[in-house]
PDB file of C-alpha atoms in Angstrom:
ATOM      1  CA  GLY G   1       1.613  15.915  -8.639  1.00 82.00           C
ATOM      2  CA  ASP G   2      -0.986  13.398  -7.590  1.00 87.00           C
ATOM      3  CA  SER G   3      -2.106  13.327  -3.980  1.00 91.00           C
ATOM      4  CA  VAL G   4      -4.615  11.576  -1.725  1.00 95.00           C
ATOM      5  CA  THR G   5      -6.040  13.109   1.446  1.00 96.00           C
ATOM      6  CA  GLN G   6      -7.812  10.925   3.961  1.00 95.00           C
ATOM      7  CA  MET G   7      -9.869  11.717   7.003  1.00 87.00           C
ATOM      8  CA  GLU G   8      -7.592  11.786  10.015  1.00 86.00           C
ATOM      9  CA  GLY G   9      -7.997   9.114  12.594  1.00 85.00           C
ATOM     10  CA  PRO G  10      -8.216   7.305  14.784  1.00 94.00           C
ATOM     11  CA  VAL G  11     -11.895   6.543  14.408  1.00 96.00           C
ATOM     12  CA  THR G  12     -13.651   4.639  17.199  1.00 97.00           C
ATOM     13  CA  LEU G  13     -17.155   3.259  16.705  1.00 97.00           C
ATOM     14  CA  SER G  14     -19.500   0.911  18.476  1.00 98.00           C
ATOM     15  CA  GLU G  15     -20.522  -2.307  16.787  1.00 98.00           C
ATOM     16  CA  GLU G  16     -23.355  -1.845  14.244  1.00 97.00           C
ATOM     17  CA  ALA G  17     -22.608   1.867  13.815  1.00 98.00           C
ATOM     18  CA  PHE G  18     -22.419   3.516  10.386  1.00 98.00           C
ATOM     19  CA  LEU G  19     -18.943   4.155   9.029  1.00 97.00           C
ATOM     20  CA  THR G  20     -17.704   6.876   6.697  1.00 97.00           C
ATOM     21  CA  ILE G  21     -14.028   7.483   5.963  1.00 97.00           C
ATOM     22  CA  ASN G  22     -13.504  10.470   3.704  1.00 97.00           C
ATOM     23  CA  CYS G  23     -11.014  10.430   0.841  1.00 98.00           C
ATOM     24  CA  THR G  24     -10.338  13.180  -1.688  1.00 97.00           C
ATOM     25  CA  TYR G  25      -7.744  13.199  -4.425  1.00 96.00           C
ATOM     26  CA  THR G  26      -5.938  15.363  -6.940  1.00 94.00           C
ATOM     27  CA  ALA G  27      -4.732  13.833 -10.171  1.00 90.00           C
ATOM     28  CA  THR G  28      -3.529  15.042 -13.541  1.00 82.00           C
ATOM     29  CA  GLY G  29      -5.195  12.377 -15.617  1.00 79.00           C
ATOM     30  CA  TYR G  30      -7.925   9.787 -15.207  1.00 83.00           C
ATOM     31  CA  PRO G  31      -7.086   7.742 -12.134  1.00 91.00           C
ATOM     32  CA  SER G  32      -8.288   4.409 -10.924  1.00 93.00           C
ATOM     33  CA  LEU G  33      -9.207   4.577  -7.231  1.00 95.00           C
ATOM     34  CA  PHE G  34      -8.712   1.970  -4.524  1.00 96.00           C
ATOM     35  CA  TRP G  35      -9.372   1.247  -0.878  1.00 98.00           C
ATOM     36  CA  TYR G  36      -6.947  -1.093   0.841  1.00 97.00           C
ATOM     37  CA  VAL G  37      -7.266  -2.575   4.340  1.00 98.00           C
ATOM     38  CA  GLN G  38      -4.435  -3.571   6.664  1.00 96.00           C
ATOM     39  CA  TYR G  39      -5.197  -5.861   9.592  1.00 95.00           C
ATOM     40  CA  PRO G  40      -2.770  -5.909  12.531  1.00 91.00           C
ATOM     41  CA  GLY G  41       0.542  -7.529  11.676  1.00 90.00           C
ATOM     42  CA  GLU G  42      -0.324  -8.023   8.002  1.00 93.00           C
ATOM     43  CA  GLY G  43       0.291  -6.400   4.646  1.00 94.00           C
ATOM     44  CA  LEU G  44      -2.253  -4.312   2.791  1.00 96.00           C
ATOM     45  CA  GLN G  45      -4.945  -6.064   0.796  1.00 96.00           C
ATOM     46  CA  LEU G  46      -7.374  -4.657  -1.733  1.00 96.00           C
ATOM     47  CA  LEU G  47     -10.834  -3.968  -0.312  1.00 98.00           C
ATOM     48  CA  LEU G  48     -12.502  -2.430  -3.372  1.00 97.00           C
ATOM     49  CA  LYS G  49     -11.777  -0.367  -6.448  1.00 96.00           C
ATOM     50  CA  ALA G  50     -13.359   1.817  -9.145  1.00 96.00           C
ATOM     51  CA  THR G  51     -11.855   2.625 -12.508  1.00 93.00           C
ATOM     52  CA  LYS G  52     -14.034   5.412 -13.881  1.00 92.00           C
ATOM     53  CA  ALA G  53     -16.365   8.177 -12.814  1.00 94.00           C
ATOM     54  CA  ASP G  54     -19.653   7.095 -11.155  1.00 96.00           C
ATOM     55  CA  ASP G  55     -18.427   3.515 -10.702  1.00 96.00           C
ATOM     56  CA  LYS G  56     -19.247   1.999  -7.323  1.00 98.00           C
ATOM     57  CA  GLY G  57     -16.852  -0.473  -5.790  1.00 97.00           C
ATOM     58  CA  SER G  58     -18.168  -2.848  -3.139  1.00 98.00           C
ATOM     59  CA  ASN G  59     -16.924  -5.736  -1.040  1.00 97.00           C
ATOM     60  CA  LYS G  60     -17.719  -7.259   2.363  1.00 96.00           C
ATOM     61  CA  GLY G  61     -20.457  -4.662   2.975  1.00 97.00           C
ATOM     62  CA  PHE G  62     -18.142  -1.732   2.217  1.00 98.00           C
ATOM     63  CA  GLU G  63     -18.907   0.657  -0.649  1.00 98.00           C
ATOM     64  CA  ALA G  64     -17.285   3.646  -2.308  1.00 98.00           C
ATOM     65  CA  THR G  65     -18.403   5.689  -5.318  1.00 98.00           C
ATOM     66  CA  TYR G  66     -15.988   7.426  -7.700  1.00 97.00           C
ATOM     67  CA  ARG G  67     -17.152  11.060  -7.749  1.00 97.00           C
ATOM     68  CA  LYS G  68     -15.246  13.018 -10.374  1.00 94.00           C
ATOM     69  CA  GLU G  69     -17.112  16.272  -9.736  1.00 94.00           C
ATOM     70  CA  THR G  70     -16.018  16.347  -6.087  1.00 96.00           C
ATOM     71  CA  THR G  71     -12.775  14.350  -6.621  1.00 96.00           C
ATOM     72  CA  SER G  72     -13.808  12.011  -3.822  1.00 97.00           C
ATOM     73  CA  PHE G  73     -13.976   8.294  -3.053  1.00 98.00           C
ATOM     74  CA  HIS G  74     -15.467   8.039   0.425  1.00 98.00           C
ATOM     75  CA  LEU G  75     -15.635   4.611   2.093  1.00 98.00           C
ATOM     76  CA  GLU G  76     -18.908   3.603   3.773  1.00 98.00           C
ATOM     77  CA  LYS G  77     -20.337   0.654   5.636  1.00 98.00           C
ATOM     78  CA  GLY G  78     -23.793   0.488   7.114  1.00 97.00           C
ATOM     79  CA  SER G  79     -23.048  -1.652  10.147  1.00 97.00           C
ATOM     80  CA  VAL G  80     -19.481  -2.224  11.319  1.00 98.00           C
ATOM     81  CA  GLN G  81     -18.272  -5.261  13.219  1.00 97.00           C
ATOM     82  CA  VAL G  82     -15.403  -5.730  15.656  1.00 97.00           C
ATOM     83  CA  SER G  83     -13.613  -7.673  12.914  1.00 97.00           C
ATOM     84  CA  ASP G  84     -13.518  -4.492  10.767  1.00 98.00           C
ATOM     85  CA  SER G  85     -10.971  -2.965  13.132  1.00 97.00           C
ATOM     86  CA  ALA G  86      -8.000  -2.203  10.883  1.00 97.00           C
ATOM     87  CA  VAL G  87      -6.163   0.578   9.059  1.00 96.00           C
ATOM     88  CA  TYR G  88      -7.783   1.750   5.815  1.00 97.00           C
ATOM     89  CA  PHE G  89      -5.820   3.333   2.956  1.00 96.00           C
ATOM     90  CA  CYS G  90      -7.218   5.244   0.015  1.00 97.00           C
ATOM     91  CA  ALA G  91      -5.049   5.157  -3.122  1.00 95.00           C
ATOM     92  CA  LEU G  92      -5.005   6.140  -6.758  1.00 93.00           C
ATOM     93  CA  SER G  93      -3.206   5.058  -9.897  1.00 90.00           C
ATOM     94  CA  ASP G  94      -3.089   7.724 -12.583  1.00 83.00           C
ATOM     95  CA  ARG G  95      -2.723   6.662 -16.220  1.00 70.00           C
ATOM     96  CA  VAL G  96      -1.137  10.018 -17.180  1.00 68.00           C
ATOM     97  CA  THR G  97       1.491  10.387 -14.442  1.00 64.00           C
ATOM     98  CA  ASN G  98       1.479   6.772 -13.298  1.00 63.00           C
ATOM     99  CA  ALA G  99       4.909   5.495 -14.348  1.00 68.00           C
ATOM    100  CA  GLY G 100       3.803   2.255 -12.716  1.00 73.00           C
ATOM    101  CA  LYS G 101       3.263   3.806  -9.284  1.00 83.00           C
ATOM    102  CA  SER G 102       0.308   4.358  -6.969  1.00 88.00           C
ATOM    103  CA  THR G 103      -0.252   7.247  -4.572  1.00 90.00           C
ATOM    104  CA  PHE G 104      -1.475   6.305  -1.083  1.00 93.00           C
ATOM    105  CA  GLY G 105      -3.158   8.309   1.633  1.00 94.00           C
ATOM    106  CA  ASP G 106      -1.759   8.244   5.151  1.00 93.00           C
ATOM    107  CA  GLY G 107      -4.251   5.659   6.396  1.00 95.00           C
ATOM    108  CA  THR G 108      -7.141   5.868   8.872  1.00 95.00           C
ATOM    109  CA  THR G 109      -7.197   3.595  11.904  1.00 95.00           C
ATOM    110  CA  LEU G 110     -10.636   2.201  12.742  1.00 97.00           C
ATOM    111  CA  THR G 111     -11.404   0.574  16.072  1.00 97.00           C
ATOM    112  CA  VAL G 112     -14.807  -1.031  16.572  1.00 98.00           C
ATOM    113  CA  LYS G 113     -15.861  -1.761  20.155  1.00 97.00           C
ATOM    114  CA  PRO G 114     -18.394  -4.433  21.126  1.00 96.00           C
TER     115      PRO G 114
ATOM    116  CA  ASN B   1      -0.358 -19.603  -5.540  1.00 74.00           C
ATOM    117  CA  ALA B   2       1.737 -18.157  -2.750  1.00 83.00           C
ATOM    118  CA  GLY B   3       1.231 -14.585  -3.996  1.00 95.00           C
ATOM    119  CA  VAL B   4       3.924 -12.250  -2.659  1.00 97.00           C
ATOM    120  CA  THR B   5       6.367 -13.636  -0.117  1.00 97.00           C
ATOM    121  CA  GLN B   6       9.052 -11.806   1.853  1.00 98.00           C
ATOM    122  CA  THR B   7      12.156 -13.127   3.561  1.00 97.00           C
ATOM    123  CA  PRO B   8      12.974 -12.711   6.422  1.00 97.00           C
ATOM    124  CA  LYS B   9       9.948 -11.797   8.563  1.00 96.00           C
ATOM    125  CA  PHE B  10      12.022 -10.245  11.359  1.00 96.00           C
ATOM    126  CA  ARG B  11      15.597  -9.052  11.618  1.00 96.00           C
ATOM    127  CA  VAL B  12      17.732  -7.154  14.103  1.00 97.00           C
ATOM    128  CA  LEU B  13      20.870  -5.431  12.826  1.00 97.00           C
ATOM    129  CA  LYS B  14      23.598  -3.418  14.442  1.00 97.00           C
ATOM    130  CA  THR B  15      24.439  -0.017  13.005  1.00 98.00           C
ATOM    131  CA  GLY B  16      26.740  -0.407  10.007  1.00 97.00           C
ATOM    132  CA  GLN B  17      25.771  -3.984   9.183  1.00 97.00           C
ATOM    133  CA  SER B  18      24.384  -4.914   5.795  1.00 96.00           C
ATOM    134  CA  MET B  19      21.507  -7.119   4.750  1.00 96.00           C
ATOM    135  CA  THR B  20      19.298  -8.044   1.820  1.00 97.00           C
ATOM    136  CA  LEU B  21      15.532  -8.436   1.895  1.00 98.00           C
ATOM    137  CA  LEU B  22      14.071 -10.809  -0.660  1.00 97.00           C
ATOM    138  CA  CYS B  23      10.684 -10.438  -2.294  1.00 98.00           C
ATOM    139  CA  ALA B  24       9.233 -13.106  -4.569  1.00 98.00           C
ATOM    140  CA  GLN B  25       5.964 -13.176  -6.531  1.00 98.00           C
ATOM    141  CA  ASP B  26       4.391 -15.970  -8.541  1.00 96.00           C
ATOM    142  CA  MET B  27       1.759 -13.940 -10.418  1.00 96.00           C
ATOM    143  CA  ASN B  28       3.952 -12.993 -13.394  1.00 95.00           C
ATOM    144  CA  HIS B  29       3.579  -9.295 -12.578  1.00 95.00           C
ATOM    145  CA  GLU B  30       5.746  -6.786 -14.402  1.00 93.00           C
ATOM    146  CA  TYR B  31       5.742  -4.182 -11.629  1.00 94.00           C
ATOM    147  CA  MET B  32       7.293  -4.620  -8.207  1.00 96.00           C
ATOM    148  CA  TYR B  33       7.725  -2.156  -5.350  1.00 96.00           C
ATOM    149  CA  TRP B  34       9.422  -1.706  -2.002  1.00 97.00           C
ATOM    150  CA  TYR B  35       7.772   0.465   0.664  1.00 97.00           C
ATOM    151  CA  ARG B  36       8.544   1.318   4.232  1.00 96.00           C
ATOM    152  CA  GLN B  37       5.853   1.953   6.833  1.00 95.00           C
ATOM    153  CA  ASP B  38       6.549   4.026   9.922  1.00 93.00           C
ATOM    154  CA  PRO B  39       4.078   5.139  12.611  1.00 85.00           C
ATOM    155  CA  GLY B  40       2.253   8.277  11.499  1.00 77.00           C
ATOM    156  CA  MET B  41       4.015   8.319   8.105  1.00 80.00           C
ATOM    157  CA  GLY B  42       1.834   6.036   6.022  1.00 86.00           C
ATOM    158  CA  LEU B  43       3.505   4.112   3.204  1.00 92.00           C
ATOM    159  CA  ARG B  44       6.565   5.577   1.505  1.00 93.00           C
ATOM    160  CA  LEU B  45       7.910   4.199  -1.759  1.00 94.00           C
ATOM    161  CA  ILE B  46      11.618   3.354  -1.649  1.00 96.00           C
ATOM    162  CA  HIS B  47      12.313   1.875  -5.092  1.00 96.00           C
ATOM    163  CA  TYR B  48      10.277   0.193  -7.762  1.00 94.00           C
ATOM    164  CA  SER B  49      10.688  -1.775 -10.983  1.00 94.00           C
ATOM    165  CA  VAL B  50       8.594  -1.796 -14.144  1.00 91.00           C
ATOM    166  CA  GLY B  51      10.139  -4.983 -15.508  1.00 92.00           C
ATOM    167  CA  GLU B  52      12.994  -7.456 -15.290  1.00 95.00           C
ATOM    168  CA  GLY B  53      16.344  -5.674 -15.304  1.00 95.00           C
ATOM    169  CA  THR B  54      14.881  -2.231 -14.539  1.00 94.00           C
ATOM    170  CA  THR B  55      14.764  -0.234 -11.312  1.00 96.00           C
ATOM    171  CA  ALA B  56      13.764   3.310 -10.414  1.00 94.00           C
ATOM    172  CA  LYS B  57      13.923   5.546  -7.354  1.00 94.00           C
ATOM    173  CA  GLY B  58      10.856   6.258  -5.306  1.00 93.00           C
ATOM    174  CA  GLU B  59      10.199   8.823  -2.626  1.00 91.00           C
ATOM    175  CA  VAL B  60      12.866   7.763  -0.084  1.00 95.00           C
ATOM    176  CA  PRO B  61      15.671   5.865  -1.908  1.00 97.00           C
ATOM    177  CA  ASP B  62      18.708   7.052   0.067  1.00 96.00           C
ATOM    178  CA  GLY B  63      20.551   4.292   1.908  1.00 96.00           C
ATOM    179  CA  TYR B  64      18.917   1.511  -0.131  1.00 98.00           C
ATOM    180  CA  ASN B  65      19.743  -0.344  -3.332  1.00 97.00           C
ATOM    181  CA  VAL B  66      17.637  -2.770  -5.343  1.00 98.00           C
ATOM    182  CA  SER B  67      18.007  -5.343  -8.073  1.00 98.00           C
ATOM    183  CA  ARG B  68      15.551  -7.154 -10.341  1.00 97.00           C
ATOM    184  CA  LEU B  69      17.590  -9.820 -12.099  1.00 96.00           C
ATOM    185  CA  LYS B  70      14.624 -12.147 -12.438  1.00 96.00           C
ATOM    186  CA  LYS B  71      11.038 -11.117 -13.117  1.00 96.00           C
ATOM    187  CA  GLN B  72       9.728 -12.886 -10.039  1.00 97.00           C
ATOM    188  CA  ASN B  73      12.264 -11.499  -7.544  1.00 98.00           C
ATOM    189  CA  PHE B  74      12.975  -8.004  -6.240  1.00 98.00           C
ATOM    190  CA  LEU B  75      15.805  -7.550  -3.745  1.00 98.00           C
ATOM    191  CA  LEU B  76      16.237  -4.628  -1.360  1.00 98.00           C
ATOM    192  CA  GLY B  77      19.701  -4.055   0.064  1.00 98.00           C
ATOM    193  CA  LEU B  78      20.932  -2.004   2.990  1.00 96.00           C
ATOM    194  CA  GLU B  79      24.700  -1.542   2.670  1.00 93.00           C
ATOM    195  CA  SER B  80      25.290   0.171   6.025  1.00 96.00           C
ATOM    196  CA  ALA B  81      22.251   0.063   8.269  1.00 97.00           C
ATOM    197  CA  ALA B  82      21.305   3.085  10.382  1.00 97.00           C
ATOM    198  CA  PRO B  83      18.793   3.382  13.259  1.00 97.00           C
ATOM    199  CA  SER B  84      16.661   5.607  10.992  1.00 96.00           C
ATOM    200  CA  GLN B  85      16.056   2.533   8.835  1.00 97.00           C
ATOM    201  CA  THR B  86      14.185   0.785  11.640  1.00 97.00           C
ATOM    202  CA  SER B  87      10.813   0.185  10.042  1.00 97.00           C
ATOM    203  CA  VAL B  88       8.405  -2.354   8.582  1.00 97.00           C
ATOM    204  CA  TYR B  89       9.210  -3.057   4.942  1.00 98.00           C
ATOM    205  CA  PHE B  90       6.567  -4.173   2.472  1.00 97.00           C
ATOM    206  CA  CYS B  91       7.038  -5.547  -0.986  1.00 98.00           C
ATOM    207  CA  ALA B  92       4.231  -5.395  -3.534  1.00 97.00           C
ATOM    208  CA  SER B  93       3.655  -6.441  -7.121  1.00 96.00           C
ATOM    209  CA  GLY B  94       1.056  -5.604  -9.730  1.00 93.00           C
ATOM    210  CA  VAL B  95       0.172  -4.438 -13.208  1.00 86.00           C
ATOM    211  CA  ALA B  96       0.019  -0.842 -14.353  1.00 75.00           C
ATOM    212  CA  LEU B  97      -3.066   1.111 -13.270  1.00 75.00           C
ATOM    213  CA  ASP B  98      -4.413  -1.822 -11.296  1.00 84.00           C
ATOM    214  CA  GLU B  99      -4.241  -2.970  -7.703  1.00 89.00           C
ATOM    215  CA  GLN B 100      -1.049  -3.949  -5.954  1.00 94.00           C
ATOM    216  CA  TYR B 101      -0.582  -7.212  -4.083  1.00 95.00           C
ATOM    217  CA  PHE B 102       1.367  -6.877  -0.860  1.00 96.00           C
ATOM    218  CA  GLY B 103       3.583  -9.265   1.034  1.00 97.00           C
ATOM    219  CA  PRO B 104       3.299  -9.821   4.793  1.00 96.00           C
ATOM    220  CA  GLY B 105       6.142  -7.441   5.646  1.00 96.00           C
ATOM    221  CA  THR B 106       9.596  -7.578   7.226  1.00 97.00           C
ATOM    222  CA  ARG B 107      10.075  -5.943  10.610  1.00 97.00           C
ATOM    223  CA  LEU B 108      13.617  -4.546  10.800  1.00 97.00           C
ATOM    224  CA  THR B 109      15.216  -3.098  13.906  1.00 97.00           C
ATOM    225  CA  VAL B 110      18.599  -1.370  13.718  1.00 97.00           C
ATOM    226  CA  THR B 111      20.305  -0.821  17.077  1.00 97.00           C
TER     227      THR B 111
END
């Protein structure tokens, strides 16, 4: 079945540091890929997405590129801020095995210190 | 648009009590989902629905029931609450193969 593996956390960075959160996936078909962010006490919200190979999703300074050859969708940001402290989830939705569902990674907690 | 709303936000139950969590969405989405989130466990799918009048089991359906009588509403029921059901419950809605929109969550404690 489909699966998503994320870099284990927690991740602690200083403000203005470079961020990478690794995400790899296995899927039967041709998935769409997503990064969601969850701020403390809130539900998940979409951060960015990519629907086909080599697409780059971007939002709020975050970027991720859909790499089919390495089955990866790593999240990056050049300069993190304290306000980026949150839990980040990688997810996929597979058009072959989808049945209306998404597969989520376990989440990576990011803490940014001033 | 309110998006996805959940009622209640907090609840404390005693073991054996029952309750219903209500999820409502105003985006005309076909798909709706119920998840639970526990520390170190990520998100786990309880039940989902691909349209009005349909429901299906997810990863952890035992101890829960659901109903989707109206397209905009998705109810999650606990018939006899157990301490193992202490968790944060999230409802989401969406369209196939696209992003999901999440509610703010319901924090449930079973004593």
